[in-house]
PDB file of N, CA and C in Angstrom:
ATOM      1  N   LEU A   1       0.856  -1.171   0.000  1.00 88.00           N
ATOM      2  CA  LEU A   1       0.000   0.000   0.000  1.00 88.00           C
ATOM      3  C   LEU A   1       0.899   1.230   0.000  1.00 88.00           C
ATOM      4  N   ARG A   2       0.754   2.092  -0.987  1.00 94.00           N
ATOM      5  CA  ARG A   2       1.589   3.292  -1.090  1.00 94.00           C
ATOM      6  C   ARG A   2       0.693   4.520  -1.028  1.00 94.00           C
ATOM      7  N   ILE A   3       1.046   5.423  -0.120  1.00 97.00           N
ATOM      8  CA  ILE A   3       0.349   6.706   0.013  1.00 97.00           C
ATOM      9  C   ILE A   3       1.402   7.788  -0.129  1.00 97.00           C
ATOM     10  N   ILE A   4       1.100   8.808  -0.929  1.00 97.00           N
ATOM     11  CA  ILE A   4       2.005   9.945  -0.997  1.00 97.00           C
ATOM     12  C   ILE A   4       1.271  11.185  -0.525  1.00 97.00           C
ATOM     13  N   GLY A   5       2.006  12.023   0.168  1.00 97.00           N
ATOM     14  CA  GLY A   5       1.487  13.292   0.652  1.00 97.00           C
ATOM     15  C   GLY A   5       2.157  14.425  -0.102  1.00 97.00           C
ATOM     16  N   LEU A   6       1.365  15.412  -0.478  1.00 96.00           N
ATOM     17  CA  LEU A   6       1.871  16.594  -1.162  1.00 96.00           C
ATOM     18  C   LEU A   6       1.612  17.811  -0.288  1.00 96.00           C
ATOM     19  N   LEU A   7       2.631  18.610  -0.071  1.00 93.00           N
ATOM     20  CA  LEU A   7       2.463  19.909   0.565  1.00 93.00           C
ATOM     21  C   LEU A   7       2.644  20.930  -0.540  1.00 93.00           C
ATOM     22  N   ILE A   8       1.574  21.634  -0.846  1.00 91.00           N
ATOM     23  CA  ILE A   8       1.591  22.617  -1.921  1.00 91.00           C
ATOM     24  C   ILE A   8       1.651  23.994  -1.268  1.00 91.00           C
ATOM     25  N   THR A   9       2.764  24.691  -1.462  1.00 88.00           N
ATOM     26  CA  THR A   9       2.973  25.950  -0.746  1.00 88.00           C
ATOM     27  C   THR A   9       2.221  27.122  -1.366  1.00 88.00           C
ATOM     28  N   ASP A  10       1.810  27.005  -2.618  1.00 82.00           N
ATOM     29  CA  ASP A  10       1.010  28.061  -3.254  1.00 82.00           C
ATOM     30  C   ASP A  10      -0.020  27.408  -4.159  1.00 82.00           C
ATOM     31  N   ARG A  11      -1.162  27.027  -3.573  1.00 74.00           N
ATOM     32  CA  ARG A  11      -2.213  26.319  -4.302  1.00 74.00           C
ATOM     33  C   ARG A  11      -2.648  27.056  -5.559  1.00 74.00           C
ATOM     34  N   ILE A  12      -2.804  28.351  -5.450  1.00 76.00           N
ATOM     35  CA  ILE A  12      -3.326  29.134  -6.567  1.00 76.00           C
ATOM     36  C   ILE A  12      -2.347  29.108  -7.737  1.00 76.00           C
ATOM     37  N   LYS A  13      -1.066  29.261  -7.444  1.00 80.00           N
ATOM     38  CA  LYS A  13      -0.043  29.278  -8.489  1.00 80.00           C
ATOM     39  C   LYS A  13       0.155  27.902  -9.113  1.00 80.00           C
ATOM     40  N   GLU A  14       0.131  26.843  -8.312  1.00 78.00           N
ATOM     41  CA  GLU A  14       0.492  25.507  -8.782  1.00 78.00           C
ATOM     42  C   GLU A  14      -0.694  24.614  -9.133  1.00 78.00           C
ATOM     43  N   ALA A  15      -1.908  25.081  -8.973  1.00 80.00           N
ATOM     44  CA  ALA A  15      -3.084  24.220  -9.161  1.00 80.00           C
ATOM     45  C   ALA A  15      -3.178  23.660 -10.575  1.00 80.00           C
ATOM     46  N   GLY A  16      -2.953  24.463 -11.582  1.00 87.00           N
ATOM     47  CA  GLY A  16      -3.106  24.014 -12.960  1.00 87.00           C
ATOM     48  C   GLY A  16      -2.160  22.892 -13.322  1.00 87.00           C
ATOM     49  N   ARG A  17      -0.886  23.082 -13.060  1.00 91.00           N
ATOM     50  CA  ARG A  17       0.117  22.062 -13.403  1.00 91.00           C
ATOM     51  C   ARG A  17      -0.070  20.812 -12.556  1.00 91.00           C
ATOM     52  N   THR A  18      -0.396  20.990 -11.279  1.00 92.00           N
ATOM     53  CA  THR A  18      -0.619  19.842 -10.397  1.00 92.00           C
ATOM     54  C   THR A  18      -1.789  19.010 -10.912  1.00 92.00           C
ATOM     55  N   GLN A  19      -2.892  19.666 -11.243  1.00 92.00           N
ATOM     56  CA  GLN A  19      -4.072  18.950 -11.741  1.00 92.00           C
ATOM     57  C   GLN A  19      -3.758  18.231 -13.046  1.00 92.00           C
ATOM     58  N   GLN A  20      -2.962  18.850 -13.900  1.00 95.00           N
ATOM     59  CA  GLN A  20      -2.583  18.230 -15.171  1.00 95.00           C
ATOM     60  C   GLN A  20      -1.825  16.917 -14.932  1.00 95.00           C
ATOM     61  N   VAL A  21      -0.866  16.940 -14.022  1.00 96.00           N
ATOM     62  CA  VAL A  21      -0.088  15.730 -13.712  1.00 96.00           C
ATOM     63  C   VAL A  21      -0.990  14.668 -13.088  1.00 96.00           C
ATOM     64  N   LEU A  22      -1.861  15.060 -12.174  1.00 96.00           N
ATOM     65  CA  LEU A  22      -2.759  14.089 -11.541  1.00 96.00           C
ATOM     66  C   LEU A  22      -3.684  13.453 -12.579  1.00 96.00           C
ATOM     67  N   THR A  23      -4.175  14.240 -13.513  1.00 96.00           N
ATOM     68  CA  THR A  23      -5.051  13.718 -14.553  1.00 96.00           C
ATOM     69  C   THR A  23      -4.302  12.744 -15.458  1.00 96.00           C
ATOM     70  N   GLN A  24      -3.075  13.077 -15.820  1.00 97.00           N
ATOM     71  CA  GLN A  24      -2.273  12.196 -16.681  1.00 97.00           C
ATOM     72  C   GLN A  24      -2.006  10.840 -16.036  1.00 97.00           C
ATOM     73  N   HIS A  25      -1.969  10.813 -14.704  1.00 97.00           N
ATOM     74  CA  HIS A  25      -1.649   9.584 -13.975  1.00 97.00           C
ATOM     75  C   HIS A  25      -2.846   9.039 -13.207  1.00 97.00           C
ATOM     76  N   ALA A  26      -4.036   9.385 -13.630  1.00 97.00           N
ATOM     77  CA  ALA A  26      -5.252   8.981 -12.907  1.00 97.00           C
ATOM     78  C   ALA A  26      -5.367   7.467 -12.757  1.00 97.00           C
ATOM     79  N   ARG A  27      -4.788   6.710 -13.681  1.00 97.00           N
ATOM     80  CA  ARG A  27      -4.904   5.247 -13.636  1.00 97.00           C
ATOM     81  C   ARG A  27      -4.253   4.629 -12.398  1.00 97.00           C
ATOM     82  N   VAL A  28      -3.317   5.349 -11.762  1.00 97.00           N
ATOM     83  CA  VAL A  28      -2.654   4.787 -10.579  1.00 97.00           C
ATOM     84  C   VAL A  28      -3.153   5.413  -9.277  1.00 97.00           C
ATOM     85  N   ILE A  29      -4.085   6.358  -9.366  1.00 97.00           N
ATOM     86  CA  ILE A  29      -4.617   7.016  -8.163  1.00 97.00           C
ATOM     87  C   ILE A  29      -5.909   6.324  -7.766  1.00 97.00           C
ATOM     88  N   LYS A  30      -5.862   5.627  -6.638  1.00 97.00           N
ATOM     89  CA  LYS A  30      -7.043   4.913  -6.145  1.00 97.00           C
ATOM     90  C   LYS A  30      -7.944   5.840  -5.333  1.00 97.00           C
ATOM     91  N   SER A  31      -7.341   6.680  -4.466  1.00 97.00           N
ATOM     92  CA  SER A  31      -8.090   7.629  -3.636  1.00 97.00           C
ATOM     93  C   SER A  31      -7.318   8.937  -3.575  1.00 97.00           C
ATOM     94  N   ARG A  32      -8.065  10.018  -3.437  1.00 96.00           N
ATOM     95  CA  ARG A  32      -7.453  11.356  -3.371  1.00 96.00           C
ATOM     96  C   ARG A  32      -8.207  12.189  -2.349  1.00 96.00           C
ATOM     97  N   LEU A  33      -7.447  12.820  -1.443  1.00 96.00           N
ATOM     98  CA  LEU A  33      -8.026  13.676  -0.416  1.00 96.00           C
ATOM     99  C   LEU A  33      -7.213  14.962  -0.362  1.00 96.00           C
ATOM    100  N   GLY A  34      -7.873  16.084  -0.527  1.00 91.00           N
ATOM    101  CA  GLY A  34      -7.177  17.363  -0.471  1.00 91.00           C
ATOM    102  C   GLY A  34      -7.869  18.307   0.502  1.00 91.00           C
ATOM    103  N   PHE A  35      -7.070  19.130   1.177  1.00 87.00           N
ATOM    104  CA  PHE A  35      -7.661  20.084   2.108  1.00 87.00           C
ATOM    105  C   PHE A  35      -6.749  21.288   2.296  1.00 87.00           C
ATOM    106  N   HIS A  36      -7.353  22.381   2.714  1.00 76.00           N
ATOM    107  CA  HIS A  36      -6.636  23.606   3.055  1.00 76.00           C
ATOM    108  C   HIS A  36      -7.483  24.382   4.052  1.00 76.00           C
ATOM    109  N   GLU A  37      -6.830  25.288   4.766  1.00 73.00           N
ATOM    110  CA  GLU A  37      -7.522  26.058   5.801  1.00 73.00           C
ATOM    111  C   GLU A  37      -8.391  27.146   5.169  1.00 73.00           C
ATOM    112  N   VAL A  38      -9.600  27.248   5.663  1.00 71.00           N
ATOM    113  CA  VAL A  38     -10.549  28.246   5.166  1.00 71.00           C
ATOM    114  C   VAL A  38     -11.185  28.956   6.361  1.00 71.00           C
ATOM    115  N   SER A  39     -11.327  30.271   6.262  1.00 69.00           N
ATOM    116  CA  SER A  39     -12.065  31.026   7.270  1.00 69.00           C
ATOM    117  C   SER A  39     -12.996  31.975   6.524  1.00 69.00           C
ATOM    118  N   GLU A  40     -13.762  32.751   7.256  1.00 72.00           N
ATOM    119  CA  GLU A  40     -14.677  33.695   6.612  1.00 72.00           C
ATOM    120  C   GLU A  40     -13.933  34.752   5.813  1.00 72.00           C
ATOM    121  N   ASP A  41     -12.706  35.073   6.246  1.00 75.00           N
ATOM    122  CA  ASP A  41     -11.977  36.168   5.622  1.00 75.00           C
ATOM    123  C   ASP A  41     -10.927  35.748   4.610  1.00 75.00           C
ATOM    124  N   VAL A  42     -10.416  34.542   4.744  1.00 73.00           N
ATOM    125  CA  VAL A  42      -9.282  34.162   3.901  1.00 73.00           C
ATOM    126  C   VAL A  42      -9.304  32.662   3.604  1.00 73.00           C
ATOM    127  N   CYS A  43      -8.762  32.319   2.443  1.00 73.00           N
ATOM    128  CA  CYS A  43      -8.587  30.940   2.035  1.00 73.00           C
ATOM    129  C   CYS A  43      -7.085  30.720   1.897  1.00 73.00           C
ATOM    130  N   SER A  44      -6.532  29.811   2.672  1.00 76.00           N
ATOM    131  CA  SER A  44      -5.092  29.593   2.701  1.00 76.00           C
ATOM    132  C   SER A  44      -4.531  29.218   1.339  1.00 76.00           C
ATOM    133  N   ARG A  45      -3.360  29.712   1.029  1.00 80.00           N
ATOM    134  CA  ARG A  45      -2.680  29.359  -0.219  1.00 80.00           C
ATOM    135  C   ARG A  45      -1.964  28.018  -0.092  1.00 80.00           C
ATOM    136  N   VAL A  46      -1.775  27.550   1.152  1.00 87.00           N
ATOM    137  CA  VAL A  46      -1.104  26.279   1.390  1.00 87.00           C
ATOM    138  C   VAL A  46      -2.139  25.160   1.406  1.00 87.00           C
ATOM    139  N   GLY A  47      -1.841  24.070   0.724  1.00 88.00           N
ATOM    140  CA  GLY A  47      -2.758  22.937   0.685  1.00 88.00           C
ATOM    141  C   GLY A  47      -2.023  21.631   0.876  1.00 88.00           C
ATOM    142  N   VAL A  48      -2.771  20.615   1.260  1.00 92.00           N
ATOM    143  CA  VAL A  48      -2.234  19.271   1.443  1.00 92.00           C
ATOM    144  C   VAL A  48      -3.102  18.311   0.639  1.00 92.00           C
ATOM    145  N   VAL A  49      -2.454  17.398  -0.068  1.00 94.00           N
ATOM    146  CA  VAL A  49      -3.160  16.367  -0.817  1.00 94.00           C
ATOM    147  C   VAL A  49      -2.568  15.020  -0.430  1.00 94.00           C
ATOM    148  N   LEU A  50      -3.440  14.051  -0.152  1.00 97.00           N
ATOM    149  CA  LEU A  50      -3.019  12.680   0.108  1.00 97.00           C
ATOM    150  C   LEU A  50      -3.534  11.812  -1.032  1.00 97.00           C
ATOM    151  N   LEU A  51      -2.647  10.980  -1.581  1.00 98.00           N
ATOM    152  CA  LEU A  51      -3.010  10.099  -2.688  1.00 98.00           C
ATOM    153  C   LEU A  51      -2.719   8.655  -2.304  1.00 98.00           C
ATOM    154  N   GLN A  52      -3.703   7.783  -2.434  1.00 97.00           N
ATOM    155  CA  GLN A  52      -3.489   6.350  -2.286  1.00 97.00           C
ATOM    156  C   GLN A  52      -3.261   5.817  -3.697  1.00 97.00           C
ATOM    157  N   LEU A  53      -2.114   5.194  -3.908  1.00 97.00           N
ATOM    158  CA  LEU A  53      -1.746   4.743  -5.242  1.00 97.00           C
ATOM    159  C   LEU A  53      -1.912   3.238  -5.384  1.00 97.00           C
ATOM    160  N   SER A  54      -2.224   2.822  -6.593  1.00 94.00           N
ATOM    161  CA  SER A  54      -2.248   1.405  -6.936  1.00 94.00           C
ATOM    162  C   SER A  54      -1.751   1.298  -8.371  1.00 94.00           C
ATOM    163  N   GLY A  55      -1.245   0.152  -8.722  1.00 90.00           N
ATOM    164  CA  GLY A  55      -0.691  -0.011 -10.058  1.00 90.00           C
ATOM    165  C   GLY A  55       0.759  -0.387  -9.971  1.00 90.00           C
ATOM    166  N   SER A  56       1.424  -0.365 -11.105  1.00 94.00           N
ATOM    167  CA  SER A  56       2.817  -0.802 -11.135  1.00 94.00           C
ATOM    168  C   SER A  56       3.700   0.176 -10.371  1.00 94.00           C
ATOM    169  N   PRO A  57       4.724  -0.334  -9.715  1.00 94.00           N
ATOM    170  CA  PRO A  57       5.655   0.548  -9.006  1.00 94.00           C
ATOM    171  C   PRO A  57       6.293   1.580  -9.930  1.00 94.00           C
ATOM    172  N   ASP A  58       6.593   1.197 -11.165  1.00 96.00           N
ATOM    173  CA  ASP A  58       7.190   2.147 -12.111  1.00 96.00           C
ATOM    174  C   ASP A  58       6.249   3.303 -12.415  1.00 96.00           C
ATOM    175  N   ALA A  59       4.956   3.012 -12.607  1.00 97.00           N
ATOM    176  CA  ALA A  59       3.980   4.062 -12.897  1.00 97.00           C
ATOM    177  C   ALA A  59       3.811   4.984 -11.688  1.00 97.00           C
ATOM    178  N   CYS A  60       3.812   4.410 -10.490  1.00 96.00           N
ATOM    179  CA  CYS A  60       3.701   5.224  -9.268  1.00 96.00           C
ATOM    180  C   CYS A  60       4.946   6.089  -9.081  1.00 96.00           C
ATOM    181  N   ASP A  61       6.111   5.529  -9.369  1.00 96.00           N
ATOM    182  CA  ASP A  61       7.356   6.295  -9.273  1.00 96.00           C
ATOM    183  C   ASP A  61       7.349   7.470 -10.243  1.00 96.00           C
ATOM    184  N   GLU A  62       6.841   7.245 -11.442  1.00 97.00           N
ATOM    185  CA  GLU A  62       6.782   8.310 -12.454  1.00 97.00           C
ATOM    186  C   GLU A  62       5.880   9.453 -11.979  1.00 97.00           C
ATOM    187  N   LEU A  63       4.740   9.121 -11.398  1.00 97.00           N
ATOM    188  CA  LEU A  63       3.848  10.151 -10.852  1.00 97.00           C
ATOM    189  C   LEU A  63       4.577  10.954  -9.784  1.00 97.00           C
ATOM    190  N   GLU A  64       5.244  10.289  -8.866  1.00 96.00           N
ATOM    191  CA  GLU A  64       5.987  10.986  -7.810  1.00 96.00           C
ATOM    192  C   GLU A  64       7.056  11.902  -8.395  1.00 96.00           C
ATOM    193  N   ARG A  65       7.773  11.414  -9.388  1.00 96.00           N
ATOM    194  CA  ARG A  65       8.824  12.223 -10.027  1.00 96.00           C
ATOM    195  C   ARG A  65       8.247  13.495 -10.652  1.00 96.00           C
ATOM    196  N   GLU A  66       7.164  13.325 -11.405  1.00 96.00           N
ATOM    197  CA  GLU A  66       6.565  14.484 -12.078  1.00 96.00           C
ATOM    198  C   GLU A  66       6.030  15.501 -11.072  1.00 96.00           C
ATOM    199  N   LEU A  67       5.407  15.027  -9.998  1.00 96.00           N
ATOM    200  CA  LEU A  67       4.921  15.949  -8.970  1.00 96.00           C
ATOM    201  C   LEU A  67       6.088  16.653  -8.294  1.00 96.00           C
ATOM    202  N   GLY A  68       7.164  15.926  -8.044  1.00 94.00           N
ATOM    203  CA  GLY A  68       8.344  16.503  -7.405  1.00 94.00           C
ATOM    204  C   GLY A  68       9.036  17.557  -8.254  1.00 94.00           C
ATOM    205  N   ASN A  69       8.816  17.511  -9.566  1.00 94.00           N
ATOM    206  CA  ASN A  69       9.414  18.491 -10.475  1.00 94.00           C
ATOM    207  C   ASN A  69       8.646  19.806 -10.534  1.00 94.00           C
ATOM    208  N   ILE A  70       7.485  19.839  -9.917  1.00 93.00           N
ATOM    209  CA  ILE A  70       6.697  21.080  -9.889  1.00 93.00           C
ATOM    210  C   ILE A  70       7.228  21.937  -8.746  1.00 93.00           C
ATOM    211  N   GLY A  71       7.620  23.159  -9.044  1.00 89.00           N
ATOM    212  CA  GLY A  71       8.105  24.063  -8.004  1.00 89.00           C
ATOM    213  C   GLY A  71       7.022  24.339  -6.979  1.00 89.00           C
ATOM    214  N   GLY A  72       7.401  24.387  -5.709  1.00 90.00           N
ATOM    215  CA  GLY A  72       6.435  24.698  -4.657  1.00 90.00           C
ATOM    216  C   GLY A  72       5.682  23.501  -4.125  1.00 90.00           C
ATOM    217  N   ILE A  73       6.098  22.288  -4.515  1.00 93.00           N
ATOM    218  CA  ILE A  73       5.448  21.084  -4.000  1.00 93.00           C
ATOM    219  C   ILE A  73       6.497  20.184  -3.353  1.00 93.00           C
ATOM    220  N   ALA A  74       6.216  19.757  -2.129  1.00 95.00           N
ATOM    221  CA  ALA A  74       7.044  18.769  -1.447  1.00 95.00           C
ATOM    222  C   ALA A  74       6.284  17.447  -1.464  1.00 95.00           C
ATOM    223  N   VAL A  75       6.959  16.362  -1.839  1.00 96.00           N
ATOM    224  CA  VAL A  75       6.337  15.042  -1.939  1.00 96.00           C
ATOM    225  C   VAL A  75       6.970  14.122  -0.902  1.00 96.00           C
ATOM    226  N   ARG A  76       6.132  13.426  -0.146  1.00 96.00           N
ATOM    227  CA  ARG A  76       6.608  12.450   0.835  1.00 96.00           C
ATOM    228  C   ARG A  76       5.853  11.144   0.624  1.00 96.00           C
ATOM    229  N   ARG A  77       6.545  10.041   0.825  1.00 95.00           N
ATOM    230  CA  ARG A  77       5.974   8.721   0.565  1.00 95.00           C
ATOM    231  C   ARG A  77       5.812   7.946   1.860  1.00 95.00           C
ATOM    232  N   MET A  78       4.696   7.203   1.936  1.00 93.00           N
ATOM    233  CA  MET A  78       4.472   6.246   3.020  1.00 93.00           C
ATOM    234  C   MET A  78       4.168   4.900   2.368  1.00 93.00           C
ATOM    235  N   ILE A  79       4.830   3.864   2.809  1.00 86.00           N
ATOM    236  CA  ILE A  79       4.568   2.531   2.298  1.00 86.00           C
ATOM    237  C   ILE A  79       4.247   1.627   3.470  1.00 86.00           C
ATOM    238  N   PHE A  80       3.140   0.917   3.368  1.00 88.00           N
ATOM    239  CA  PHE A  80       2.706  -0.001   4.415  1.00 88.00           C
ATOM    240  C   PHE A  80       2.733  -1.407   3.847  1.00 88.00           C
ATOM    241  N   ASN A  81       3.487  -2.279   4.483  1.00 86.00           N
ATOM    242  CA  ASN A  81       3.524  -3.684   4.102  1.00 86.00           C
ATOM    243  C   ASN A  81       2.685  -4.480   5.093  1.00 86.00           C
ATOM    244  N   TYR A  82       1.855  -5.343   4.582  1.00 79.00           N
ATOM    245  CA  TYR A  82       1.040  -6.173   5.471  1.00 79.00           C
ATOM    246  C   TYR A  82       0.961  -7.568   4.948  1.00 79.00           C
TER     247      TYR A  82
END
C-alpha cells in the first residue's frame, strides 16, 4: 500500500500544473483527499493532498517524479507492508 502526501505551498499558483499531472496519472490514483484552511476572511494558499496509489511501481514512481518536479510542492511517501 503506497500513500504519498503533497504539501503545496502556493495552491493558486500551482493548481493548474498539479491537476494536469494528476489527470495524466489517474490510472494509478485509487483515492485522493485534499484540504486547506478556510475562514470567513481568507482561504489559505497552502494545501495538502493525500493520494493512495495502486498499479505498477514504475507508474507510481513516475507520478511521484513528475509531482516533485513542480516548483512549490514537497512530496513524501508512506509505504505499508502487510
